[in-house]
Coordinates of C-alpha atoms in Angstrom, one line a residue:
Chain A
M1 CA -9.9 -38.0 -73.3
D2 CA -10.4 -40.5 -76.1
I3 CA -7.7 -40.9 -78.7
V4 CA -7.5 -42.8 -81.9
V5 CA -4.0 -43.5 -83.3
L6 CA -3.7 -44.1 -87.0
G7 CA -0.4 -45.8 -87.8
S8 CA 1.7 -48.4 -86.0
G9 CA 5.3 -47.3 -86.8
N10 CA 7.9 -46.0 -84.4
V11 CA 6.4 -42.6 -83.7
A12 CA 2.8 -44.0 -83.4
T13 CA 4.1 -46.7 -81.0
H14 CA 6.1 -44.4 -78.7
L15 CA 3.4 -41.7 -78.7
A16 CA 0.5 -44.1 -78.0
Q17 CA 2.5 -45.6 -75.1
A18 CA 3.4 -42.3 -73.7
L19 CA -0.2 -41.1 -73.9
K20 CA -1.5 -44.3 -72.2
A21 CA 1.2 -44.0 -69.5
N22 CA 0.0 -40.5 -68.8
G23 CA -3.6 -41.5 -68.2
E24 CA -5.1 -40.9 -71.6
S25 CA -7.3 -43.5 -73.2
V26 CA -6.3 -44.8 -76.6
M27 CA -9.5 -46.2 -78.0
Q28 CA -8.4 -47.6 -81.3
V29 CA -5.2 -48.3 -83.3
Y30 CA -5.6 -48.3 -87.0
S31 CA -3.3 -49.9 -89.5
Q32 CA -3.7 -51.3 -93.0
N33 CA -2.1 -54.4 -91.5
L34 CA -4.3 -55.7 -88.7
N35 CA -1.4 -57.6 -87.1
H36 CA 0.7 -54.4 -86.8
A37 CA -2.4 -52.7 -85.4
K38 CA -2.8 -55.5 -82.9
I39 CA 0.7 -55.4 -81.6
L40 CA 0.4 -51.8 -80.6
A41 CA -3.3 -52.0 -79.6
D42 CA -2.5 -54.8 -77.1
V43 CA 0.2 -52.7 -75.4
V44 CA -2.1 -49.7 -74.9
D45 CA -5.4 -51.6 -74.3
A46 CA -7.0 -50.4 -77.5
E47 CA -9.1 -52.0 -80.2
A48 CA -7.1 -52.9 -83.4
I49 CA -8.8 -52.0 -86.7
D50 CA -7.8 -52.2 -90.3
T51 CA -10.9 -50.6 -92.0
F52 CA -12.3 -47.1 -91.7
E53 CA -15.8 -48.5 -91.4
A54 CA -14.8 -49.6 -87.9
L55 CA -13.5 -46.2 -86.9
A56 CA -14.9 -44.5 -83.8
L57 CA -16.4 -41.2 -84.9
D58 CA -16.6 -39.6 -81.4
A59 CA -13.0 -39.5 -80.3
D60 CA -11.5 -36.2 -79.1
L61 CA -8.2 -36.6 -80.9
Y62 CA -7.1 -38.5 -84.0
I63 CA -3.4 -38.8 -84.4
I64 CA -2.2 -39.7 -88.0
S65 CA 1.3 -41.1 -87.7
V66 CA 1.9 -42.7 -91.1
K67 CA 4.4 -42.1 -93.9
D68 CA 4.3 -38.6 -95.2
D69 CA 2.9 -39.5 -98.6
A70 CA 0.0 -41.5 -97.0
I71 CA -1.2 -38.8 -94.6
E72 CA -3.6 -37.2 -97.0
A73 CA -5.2 -40.5 -98.0
V74 CA -5.9 -41.2 -94.3
A75 CA -7.2 -37.7 -93.7
E76 CA -9.8 -38.2 -96.6
Q77 CA -11.2 -41.1 -94.5
L78 CA -11.7 -38.8 -91.5
K79 CA -14.2 -36.3 -93.1
S80 CA -17.0 -37.2 -90.8
V81 CA -15.2 -37.1 -87.4
S82 CA -15.7 -34.0 -85.3
G83 CA -12.6 -34.4 -83.1
L84 CA -9.3 -32.7 -83.8
V85 CA -7.2 -34.5 -86.4
V86 CA -3.4 -34.1 -86.2
H87 CA -0.4 -35.5 -88.0
T88 CA 3.1 -36.0 -86.5
S89 CA 5.1 -35.1 -89.6
G90 CA 7.9 -32.5 -89.6
T91 CA 7.6 -31.7 -93.3
T92 CA 3.9 -32.1 -94.2
D93 CA 1.7 -29.0 -94.4
V94 CA -1.3 -28.8 -92.0
R95 CA -3.4 -28.2 -95.1
A96 CA -2.9 -31.8 -96.1
L97 CA -5.4 -32.3 -93.2
S98 CA -7.5 -29.1 -93.1
S99 CA -8.7 -29.5 -96.7
H100 CA -10.4 -32.8 -95.6
V101 CA -11.3 -32.7 -91.9
K102 CA -13.2 -30.3 -89.7
H103 CA -10.4 -29.5 -87.2
A104 CA -6.8 -29.9 -88.2
G105 CA -3.5 -29.6 -86.4
V106 CA 0.1 -30.8 -86.1
F107 CA 1.7 -32.7 -83.2
Y108 CA 5.4 -33.1 -84.2
P109 CA 7.7 -34.7 -81.6
L110 CA 11.3 -33.7 -82.4
Q111 CA 13.1 -37.0 -81.7
T112 CA 14.7 -40.0 -83.3
F113 CA 12.7 -43.1 -82.4
S114 CA 13.7 -46.7 -82.8
K115 CA 11.5 -49.7 -82.2
T116 CA 13.6 -51.2 -79.5
K117 CA 14.9 -48.3 -77.4
T118 CA 12.4 -46.6 -75.0
V119 CA 12.6 -42.8 -74.8
S120 CA 11.2 -40.6 -72.1
F121 CA 8.9 -38.0 -73.6
E122 CA 9.6 -35.6 -70.7
N123 CA 12.4 -33.9 -72.6
I124 CA 11.1 -34.3 -76.1
P125 CA 10.2 -31.0 -77.8
L126 CA 6.6 -31.2 -79.0
C127 CA 5.9 -28.8 -81.9
L128 CA 2.3 -27.9 -82.2
E129 CA 0.3 -26.2 -84.9
A130 CA -3.5 -25.7 -85.1
I131 CA -5.8 -23.7 -87.3
E132 CA -8.1 -22.5 -84.5
P133 CA -6.9 -21.0 -81.1
A134 CA -9.2 -23.3 -79.2
Q135 CA -7.7 -26.3 -80.8
M136 CA -4.2 -25.0 -80.0
Q137 CA -5.2 -24.8 -76.3
F138 CA -6.5 -28.3 -76.5
L139 CA -3.3 -29.6 -78.1
K140 CA -1.2 -27.8 -75.6
S141 CA -3.0 -29.4 -72.7
V142 CA -2.3 -32.8 -74.2
A143 CA 1.4 -32.0 -75.0
Y144 CA 2.2 -30.6 -71.5
K145 CA 1.0 -33.9 -70.0
L146 CA 3.8 -35.6 -71.9
S147 CA 6.6 -33.1 -72.0
R148 CA 8.0 -30.0 -70.4
S149 CA 9.1 -28.7 -73.8
V150 CA 6.2 -27.5 -75.9
Y151 CA 6.5 -25.2 -78.9
E152 CA 4.0 -23.5 -81.0
L153 CA 5.4 -23.5 -84.5
D154 CA 4.0 -22.6 -87.9
G155 CA 4.6 -24.9 -90.9
E156 CA 7.6 -22.9 -92.2
K157 CA 9.4 -23.0 -88.9
R158 CA 8.5 -26.7 -88.4
K159 CA 9.9 -27.6 -91.8
A160 CA 13.1 -25.6 -91.0
L161 CA 13.4 -27.5 -87.7
H162 CA 13.0 -30.8 -89.5
L163 CA 15.8 -29.9 -91.9
A164 CA 18.0 -28.8 -89.1
A165 CA 17.3 -32.2 -87.4
V166 CA 18.7 -34.0 -90.5
F167 CA 22.0 -32.1 -89.9
A168 CA 21.9 -32.7 -86.1
C169 CA 20.8 -36.3 -86.0
N170 CA 20.8 -38.3 -89.3
F171 CA 24.1 -37.0 -90.6
P172 CA 26.0 -37.3 -87.3
N173 CA 24.8 -40.9 -87.0
H174 CA 26.1 -41.6 -90.5
L175 CA 29.4 -40.2 -89.5
Y176 CA 29.5 -42.4 -86.4
A177 CA 28.9 -45.4 -88.8
M178 CA 31.9 -44.2 -90.9
A179 CA 34.1 -44.0 -87.7
N180 CA 33.1 -47.5 -87.0
Q181 CA 34.1 -48.6 -90.5
I182 CA 37.6 -47.2 -89.9
L183 CA 37.8 -48.8 -86.5
E184 CA 36.7 -52.2 -87.8
Q185 CA 39.3 -52.0 -90.6
H186 CA 41.9 -51.8 -87.9
G187 CA 40.5 -54.4 -85.5
L188 CA 39.2 -51.8 -83.0
D189 CA 35.9 -52.1 -81.2
F190 CA 33.3 -49.3 -81.4
D191 CA 33.4 -49.2 -77.6
I192 CA 36.6 -47.3 -77.6
I193 CA 35.0 -44.3 -79.3
R194 CA 31.6 -44.2 -77.4
P195 CA 32.8 -41.9 -74.6
L196 CA 34.0 -39.4 -77.3
I197 CA 30.6 -39.4 -79.1
S198 CA 28.9 -38.9 -75.8
E199 CA 31.1 -36.0 -74.7
T200 CA 30.8 -34.3 -78.2
A201 CA 27.1 -34.2 -77.7
N202 CA 27.4 -33.2 -74.1
K203 CA 29.6 -30.2 -75.0
V204 CA 26.8 -28.5 -76.9
M205 CA 24.2 -28.9 -74.2
N206 CA 25.5 -25.6 -72.7
D207 CA 27.7 -24.1 -75.4
L208 CA 27.0 -23.5 -79.0
P209 CA 28.7 -25.9 -81.4
E210 CA 30.5 -23.2 -83.4
T211 CA 32.3 -22.1 -80.2
V212 CA 33.6 -25.6 -79.3
Q213 CA 34.8 -26.9 -82.7
T214 CA 38.1 -28.9 -82.3
G215 CA 40.2 -31.0 -84.7
P216 CA 42.8 -30.6 -87.4
A217 CA 40.5 -28.6 -89.8
I218 CA 39.7 -25.8 -87.4
R219 CA 43.4 -25.7 -86.3
G220 CA 44.4 -25.5 -90.0
D221 CA 46.7 -28.5 -89.4
E222 CA 47.3 -29.4 -93.1
H223 CA 49.9 -32.0 -92.1
T224 CA 47.4 -34.1 -90.2
I225 CA 44.6 -33.5 -92.8
N226 CA 46.9 -34.9 -95.5
Q227 CA 48.0 -37.8 -93.4
H228 CA 44.3 -38.7 -92.8
L229 CA 43.4 -38.3 -96.5
N230 CA 46.2 -40.7 -97.3
M231 CA 45.0 -43.2 -94.8
L232 CA 41.6 -43.1 -96.5
N233 CA 43.0 -44.1 -100.0
N234 CA 41.2 -47.5 -99.7
L235 CA 38.0 -45.9 -98.6
P236 CA 37.3 -43.3 -101.3
E237 CA 33.7 -42.7 -100.1
L238 CA 35.0 -41.6 -96.7
Q239 CA 38.0 -39.7 -98.3
G240 CA 35.6 -37.5 -100.2
I241 CA 33.5 -36.8 -97.2
Y242 CA 36.6 -36.0 -95.1
Q243 CA 37.7 -33.5 -97.7
T244 CA 34.3 -31.9 -98.1
L245 CA 33.7 -31.5 -94.3
S246 CA 37.3 -30.4 -93.6
N247 CA 37.1 -27.7 -96.3
S248 CA 33.7 -26.6 -94.8
I249 CA 35.2 -26.3 -91.3
K250 CA 38.1 -24.3 -92.6
L251 CA 35.7 -21.8 -94.1
T252 CA 34.4 -21.1 -90.6
K253 CA 37.8 -20.1 -89.3
K254 CA 38.0 -16.4 -88.4
Chain B
M1 CA 55.6 -40.3 -58.4
D2 CA 57.1 -37.1 -59.7
I3 CA 55.7 -35.7 -63.0
V4 CA 56.8 -32.9 -65.3
V5 CA 54.2 -31.5 -67.7
L6 CA 55.5 -29.8 -70.8
G7 CA 52.7 -27.7 -72.4
S8 CA 49.8 -25.7 -71.0
G9 CA 47.0 -26.2 -73.6
N10 CA 43.7 -28.0 -73.1
V11 CA 45.1 -31.6 -72.9
A12 CA 48.0 -30.6 -70.6
T13 CA 45.6 -28.7 -68.3
H14 CA 43.0 -31.4 -67.9
L15 CA 45.6 -34.1 -67.6
A16 CA 47.7 -32.3 -65.0
Q17 CA 44.6 -31.6 -62.9
A18 CA 43.5 -35.2 -63.1
L19 CA 46.9 -36.5 -62.1
K20 CA 47.0 -34.1 -59.2
A21 CA 43.5 -35.0 -58.1
N22 CA 44.5 -38.6 -58.1
G23 CA 47.4 -38.0 -55.7
E24 CA 50.3 -37.7 -58.1
S25 CA 52.8 -34.9 -57.7
V26 CA 53.2 -32.5 -60.6
M27 CA 56.6 -31.0 -60.0
Q28 CA 56.9 -28.6 -62.9
V29 CA 54.9 -27.1 -65.7
Y30 CA 56.9 -25.9 -68.7
S31 CA 55.7 -23.5 -71.3
Q32 CA 57.5 -21.2 -73.7
N33 CA 55.2 -18.6 -72.2
L34 CA 55.8 -18.3 -68.5
N35 CA 52.4 -16.8 -67.8
H36 CA 50.7 -19.8 -69.4
A37 CA 52.9 -22.1 -67.4
K38 CA 52.1 -20.2 -64.2
I39 CA 48.3 -20.4 -64.7
L40 CA 48.4 -24.2 -64.8
A41 CA 51.3 -24.6 -62.2
D42 CA 49.3 -22.6 -59.7
V43 CA 46.3 -25.0 -60.0
V44 CA 48.4 -28.1 -59.5
D45 CA 51.0 -26.7 -57.0
A46 CA 53.9 -27.0 -59.4
E47 CA 56.8 -24.8 -60.3
A48 CA 56.3 -22.9 -63.6
I49 CA 59.3 -22.8 -65.9
D50 CA 60.0 -21.4 -69.4
T51 CA 63.6 -22.6 -70.0
F52 CA 65.0 -26.1 -70.2
E53 CA 67.9 -25.1 -67.9
A54 CA 65.4 -25.1 -65.1
L55 CA 64.1 -28.5 -65.9
A56 CA 64.1 -31.2 -63.1
L57 CA 66.2 -34.1 -64.4
D58 CA 65.0 -36.7 -61.9
A59 CA 61.2 -36.9 -62.5
D60 CA 59.6 -40.3 -63.1
L61 CA 57.4 -39.1 -66.0
Y62 CA 57.6 -36.3 -68.5
I63 CA 54.4 -35.6 -70.4
I64 CA 54.9 -33.6 -73.6
S65 CA 51.5 -32.1 -74.5
V66 CA 52.3 -29.5 -77.1
K67 CA 51.2 -29.0 -80.7
D68 CA 52.2 -32.0 -82.9
D69 CA 54.8 -30.2 -84.9
A70 CA 56.5 -29.0 -81.7
I71 CA 56.8 -32.4 -80.0
E72 CA 60.2 -33.3 -81.5
A73 CA 61.8 -30.0 -80.6
V74 CA 60.8 -30.5 -77.0
A75 CA 62.0 -34.1 -77.0
E76 CA 65.4 -32.9 -78.1
Q77 CA 65.7 -30.9 -74.9
L78 CA 65.0 -34.0 -72.8
K79 CA 68.1 -36.1 -73.9
S80 CA 69.5 -36.2 -70.4
V81 CA 66.5 -37.2 -68.4
S82 CA 66.2 -40.8 -67.3
G83 CA 62.5 -40.9 -66.6
L84 CA 59.9 -42.0 -69.1
V85 CA 59.0 -39.4 -71.7
V86 CA 55.5 -39.6 -73.4
H87 CA 53.5 -37.4 -75.7
T88 CA 49.7 -37.2 -75.8
S89 CA 49.3 -37.0 -79.6
G90 CA 47.0 -39.2 -81.6
T91 CA 48.9 -38.9 -84.8
T92 CA 52.6 -38.5 -83.8
D93 CA 54.8 -41.6 -84.0
V94 CA 56.5 -42.7 -80.8
R95 CA 59.8 -42.5 -82.7
A96 CA 59.5 -38.7 -82.6
L97 CA 60.5 -39.2 -79.0
S98 CA 62.6 -42.5 -79.0
S99 CA 65.2 -41.1 -81.4
H100 CA 66.0 -38.4 -78.7
V101 CA 65.2 -39.7 -75.2
K102 CA 66.2 -42.8 -73.2
H103 CA 62.7 -44.1 -72.6
A104 CA 59.8 -43.2 -74.8
G105 CA 56.0 -43.8 -74.9
V106 CA 52.6 -42.4 -75.7
F107 CA 49.8 -41.5 -73.4
Y108 CA 46.9 -40.5 -75.7
P109 CA 43.5 -39.6 -74.1
L110 CA 40.7 -40.0 -76.6
Q111 CA 38.5 -37.1 -75.7
T112 CA 37.6 -33.6 -76.9
F113 CA 38.8 -31.0 -74.3
S114 CA 37.7 -27.4 -74.0
K115 CA 39.3 -24.9 -71.6
T116 CA 36.1 -24.2 -69.7
K117 CA 34.3 -27.5 -69.4
T118 CA 35.6 -30.0 -66.9
V119 CA 35.6 -33.7 -67.9
S120 CA 35.8 -36.7 -65.7
F121 CA 38.8 -38.9 -66.7
E122 CA 37.1 -42.0 -65.3
N123 CA 35.5 -42.8 -68.7
I124 CA 38.1 -41.5 -71.0
P125 CA 39.9 -44.1 -73.0
L126 CA 43.6 -43.8 -72.4
C127 CA 45.7 -45.2 -75.3
L128 CA 49.2 -46.3 -74.3
E129 CA 52.3 -47.2 -76.2
A130 CA 55.8 -47.9 -74.9
I131 CA 59.0 -49.2 -76.4
E132 CA 59.8 -51.5 -73.4
P133 CA 57.4 -53.8 -71.5
A134 CA 58.5 -52.4 -68.1
Q135 CA 57.6 -48.9 -69.3
M136 CA 54.2 -50.1 -70.4
Q137 CA 53.6 -51.5 -67.0
F138 CA 54.6 -48.2 -65.5
L139 CA 52.3 -46.3 -67.9
K140 CA 49.4 -48.6 -67.2
S141 CA 49.8 -48.1 -63.5
V142 CA 49.5 -44.3 -64.0
A143 CA 46.6 -44.7 -66.5
Y144 CA 44.5 -46.9 -64.3
K145 CA 44.6 -44.4 -61.5
L146 CA 42.8 -42.0 -63.9
S147 CA 40.5 -44.2 -66.0
R148 CA 38.8 -47.5 -66.1
S149 CA 39.3 -47.6 -69.8
V150 CA 43.0 -48.3 -70.7
Y151 CA 44.1 -49.6 -74.1
E152 CA 47.5 -50.7 -75.3
L153 CA 47.6 -49.6 -79.0
D154 CA 50.5 -49.5 -81.5
G155 CA 51.0 -46.4 -83.5
E156 CA 49.1 -47.6 -86.5
K157 CA 46.0 -48.4 -84.5
R158 CA 46.3 -45.1 -82.6
K159 CA 46.4 -43.1 -85.8
A160 CA 43.4 -45.0 -87.1
L161 CA 41.6 -44.2 -83.9
H162 CA 42.5 -40.5 -84.2
L163 CA 41.1 -40.5 -87.8
A164 CA 37.9 -42.2 -86.6
A165 CA 37.6 -39.6 -83.9
V166 CA 37.5 -36.8 -86.5
F167 CA 34.4 -38.6 -88.0
A168 CA 32.9 -39.2 -84.6
C169 CA 33.5 -35.8 -83.0
N170 CA 34.8 -33.0 -85.1
F171 CA 32.5 -33.6 -88.1
P172 CA 29.3 -34.1 -86.1
N173 CA 30.1 -30.9 -84.1
H174 CA 30.4 -29.0 -87.4
L175 CA 27.0 -30.5 -88.5
Y176 CA 25.5 -29.3 -85.2
A177 CA 26.8 -25.8 -86.1
M178 CA 25.1 -26.1 -89.5
A179 CA 21.8 -27.1 -87.8
N180 CA 22.1 -24.0 -85.7
Q181 CA 22.7 -21.9 -88.8
I182 CA 19.3 -23.1 -90.2
L183 CA 17.6 -22.6 -86.9
E184 CA 18.9 -19.1 -86.5
Q185 CA 17.8 -18.2 -90.0
H186 CA 14.3 -19.1 -88.9
G187 CA 14.4 -17.4 -85.6
L188 CA 14.6 -20.7 -83.6
D189 CA 16.8 -21.3 -80.6
F190 CA 19.4 -24.0 -80.5
D191 CA 17.7 -25.3 -77.3
I192 CA 14.9 -26.9 -79.3
I193 CA 17.3 -29.3 -81.0
R194 CA 19.5 -30.2 -78.0
P195 CA 17.4 -33.2 -76.8
L196 CA 17.7 -34.7 -80.3
I197 CA 21.5 -34.3 -80.4
S198 CA 21.7 -35.9 -77.0
E199 CA 19.4 -38.9 -77.9
T200 CA 21.3 -39.4 -81.2
A201 CA 24.5 -39.9 -79.3
N202 CA 22.7 -42.0 -76.6
K203 CA 21.3 -44.4 -79.2
V204 CA 24.7 -45.6 -80.2
M205 CA 25.9 -46.2 -76.6
N206 CA 24.3 -49.7 -76.9
D207 CA 23.6 -50.1 -80.6
L208 CA 25.9 -49.7 -83.6
P209 CA 25.2 -46.6 -85.7
E210 CA 24.7 -48.4 -88.9
T211 CA 21.7 -50.3 -87.3
V212 CA 19.9 -47.2 -86.1
Q213 CA 20.1 -44.8 -89.0
T214 CA 17.0 -42.7 -89.5
G215 CA 15.9 -39.9 -91.8
P216 CA 14.8 -39.2 -95.4
A217 CA 18.0 -40.6 -97.1
I218 CA 17.8 -44.1 -95.5
R219 CA 14.1 -44.2 -96.2
G220 CA 14.8 -43.2 -99.9
D221 CA 12.3 -40.4 -99.4
E222 CA 13.2 -38.3 -102.5
H223 CA 10.3 -35.9 -102.0
T224 CA 11.6 -34.7 -98.6
I225 CA 15.2 -34.7 -99.8
N226 CA 14.2 -32.4 -102.7
Q227 CA 12.2 -30.2 -100.5
H228 CA 15.2 -29.9 -98.1
L229 CA 17.6 -29.1 -101.0
N230 CA 15.2 -26.4 -102.2
M231 CA 15.1 -24.9 -98.7
L232 CA 18.9 -24.7 -98.8
N233 CA 19.1 -22.6 -102.0
N234 CA 20.3 -19.6 -100.0
L235 CA 22.8 -21.7 -98.1
P236 CA 24.8 -23.4 -101.0
E237 CA 27.5 -24.6 -98.6
L238 CA 25.0 -26.6 -96.6
Q239 CA 23.2 -27.6 -99.7
G240 CA 26.3 -29.3 -101.1
I241 CA 26.9 -31.1 -97.8
Y242 CA 23.3 -32.2 -97.6
Q243 CA 23.5 -33.7 -101.1
T244 CA 26.9 -35.4 -100.4
L245 CA 25.9 -37.0 -97.1
S246 CA 22.4 -38.0 -98.3
N247 CA 23.9 -39.8 -101.3
S248 CA 26.4 -41.5 -99.0
I249 CA 23.6 -42.7 -96.7
K250 CA 21.6 -44.0 -99.7
L251 CA 24.6 -46.1 -100.6
T252 CA 24.4 -48.0 -97.3
K253 CA 20.8 -49.0 -98.0
K254 CA 20.5 -52.8 -98.5

C-alpha cells in the first residue's frame, strides 16, 4: 500500500514510523517546511515535498496530520486524488475533508506523543471513521496492522473521547507538575513520587477510578485538608486548585 | 525481630504482610474490633488482640497504623513499652508519639493502598524519621528489607511530600473518574482510555511533567477549549474544573 503523510509533527512522525515498521510504504512526506519534511522522510525512506504540485496523485491513503485549523486548507489541495484521505484529529469533523475530497475518513490514535519518547502502537486505541463501508474496511485493515485496539467511532463519540482524554491525560500531567513544584520548594526530588504516580495509573487498569479514590477529601478529613491549604499559602494558584478539586471529590462521597 | 502492628486498615495490612514475607515476626495485631484484628492476624500468623492489657511489652517495634486522629490515643497506651514506636502517617508530627513513649519514630510508606490490590514494597519509597540516631539505624535496617527506596525525612519534608502526593495521586484519580463520566455519557467503555492513562504516567518516569505537557490549553487552542466547554454544559461541575485547570496550564506557557 502506498501512503502519503501530510504533516511532520509528533503524530505524523510516530504514525509514519509505525506504518513503515509494519511493512507499509510511505511514498511522500509533505510539510510547508521542507527541512521538517526531510527529517521525517529520511527516517521512513520517503520523498520530502513542500508543494502540492509535487504530490503523488495515485497513493492509496493520504494521512493529514497537521494542526486542526490547517486540516481543511490541506484537504482543499487534495481534490484530485482518488485514494482515501483521513485526518488524525480528535475534534475535527470528517466533513472538513468530505466536502473537498472524493473519499474521506478519520484515523485518530488516542495517545499522547512526544518527539523524543517512542511508543508502541500495539496498545494504542485507533479510532476510525469513514463515509463509505468499503473505506471503513480498508481503514480497519491498516489499523489492525498497527494495533490490537481498533474502534469504529462516529464524530460525536470521537469528540467526547478527546474531551475525556484532556481529563485523563493533560490535566493529570499538569497536577504532576504542581506536585513537583511543591517538592522542589522543599528540596525534594521528583524521583520520590514517581512510584506513586505509576501505581495510581496502574490501579485503574483493572478497577474503575471512582471505586479506588483515596486521600483526605474522600475521607472527609477536614483537619488534613486545612493543614494542606495552610501549607499552600505561598502558592495561591495551587491552593485554589486544591480547594476546587477537594470540594469536587467530597461531592462524590456517598 | 518481634513486631506488634496496631491497626488493621489498608496500610497496616499491606505492611504487616510485607514484613512477614521478608522474614520478620509479627507477634500481635491490635484492633478495637477483634474481628478486624483476627483477619489480619491470621494472614501473618500473629495473635489478635483488642485490649491493651493483652499487649506484649517486649516487642522490638510497634507500628501504629490507625487514622491520624487516633494515633495519639494509641500512643498513650504504649507508655510502658521499651521498643521503638512508629506511626505510618504522612501528616502527623513525630511528637504525637514522643510525648508519650520512650522511643518514637515515623515509618511512612508513600503509596496508595487498596484492600484488594497487592503492591510490591520493593519500589515503595519508605520515609523514615527518628528522634535518636540509633533508632534511625534500626528503622533503616527494617526499611531496607522491604524496599530499595528509603528516605530519611524530617516532619516538614514528610508533610510536604504528603501534600504533593495529593496532587500526584488523589487528584489525578478524581480526574480519571471524570473522564469516565464523560465516556459513560456517550456509551464508551473506560477501557478505551486506559492506555492513555498508562502512557501519561509512563511519560514522567524519565521526564519532568512540566516538559511533556500536551493538550489544547498548552497549545493555546481556544477553539478546542471553547468546543469542550460547550460540550460540558450539562456537566457544570466538570465544566468548572475544565476551565480552572486549562487557565492554570495556560499560565505555565512561556
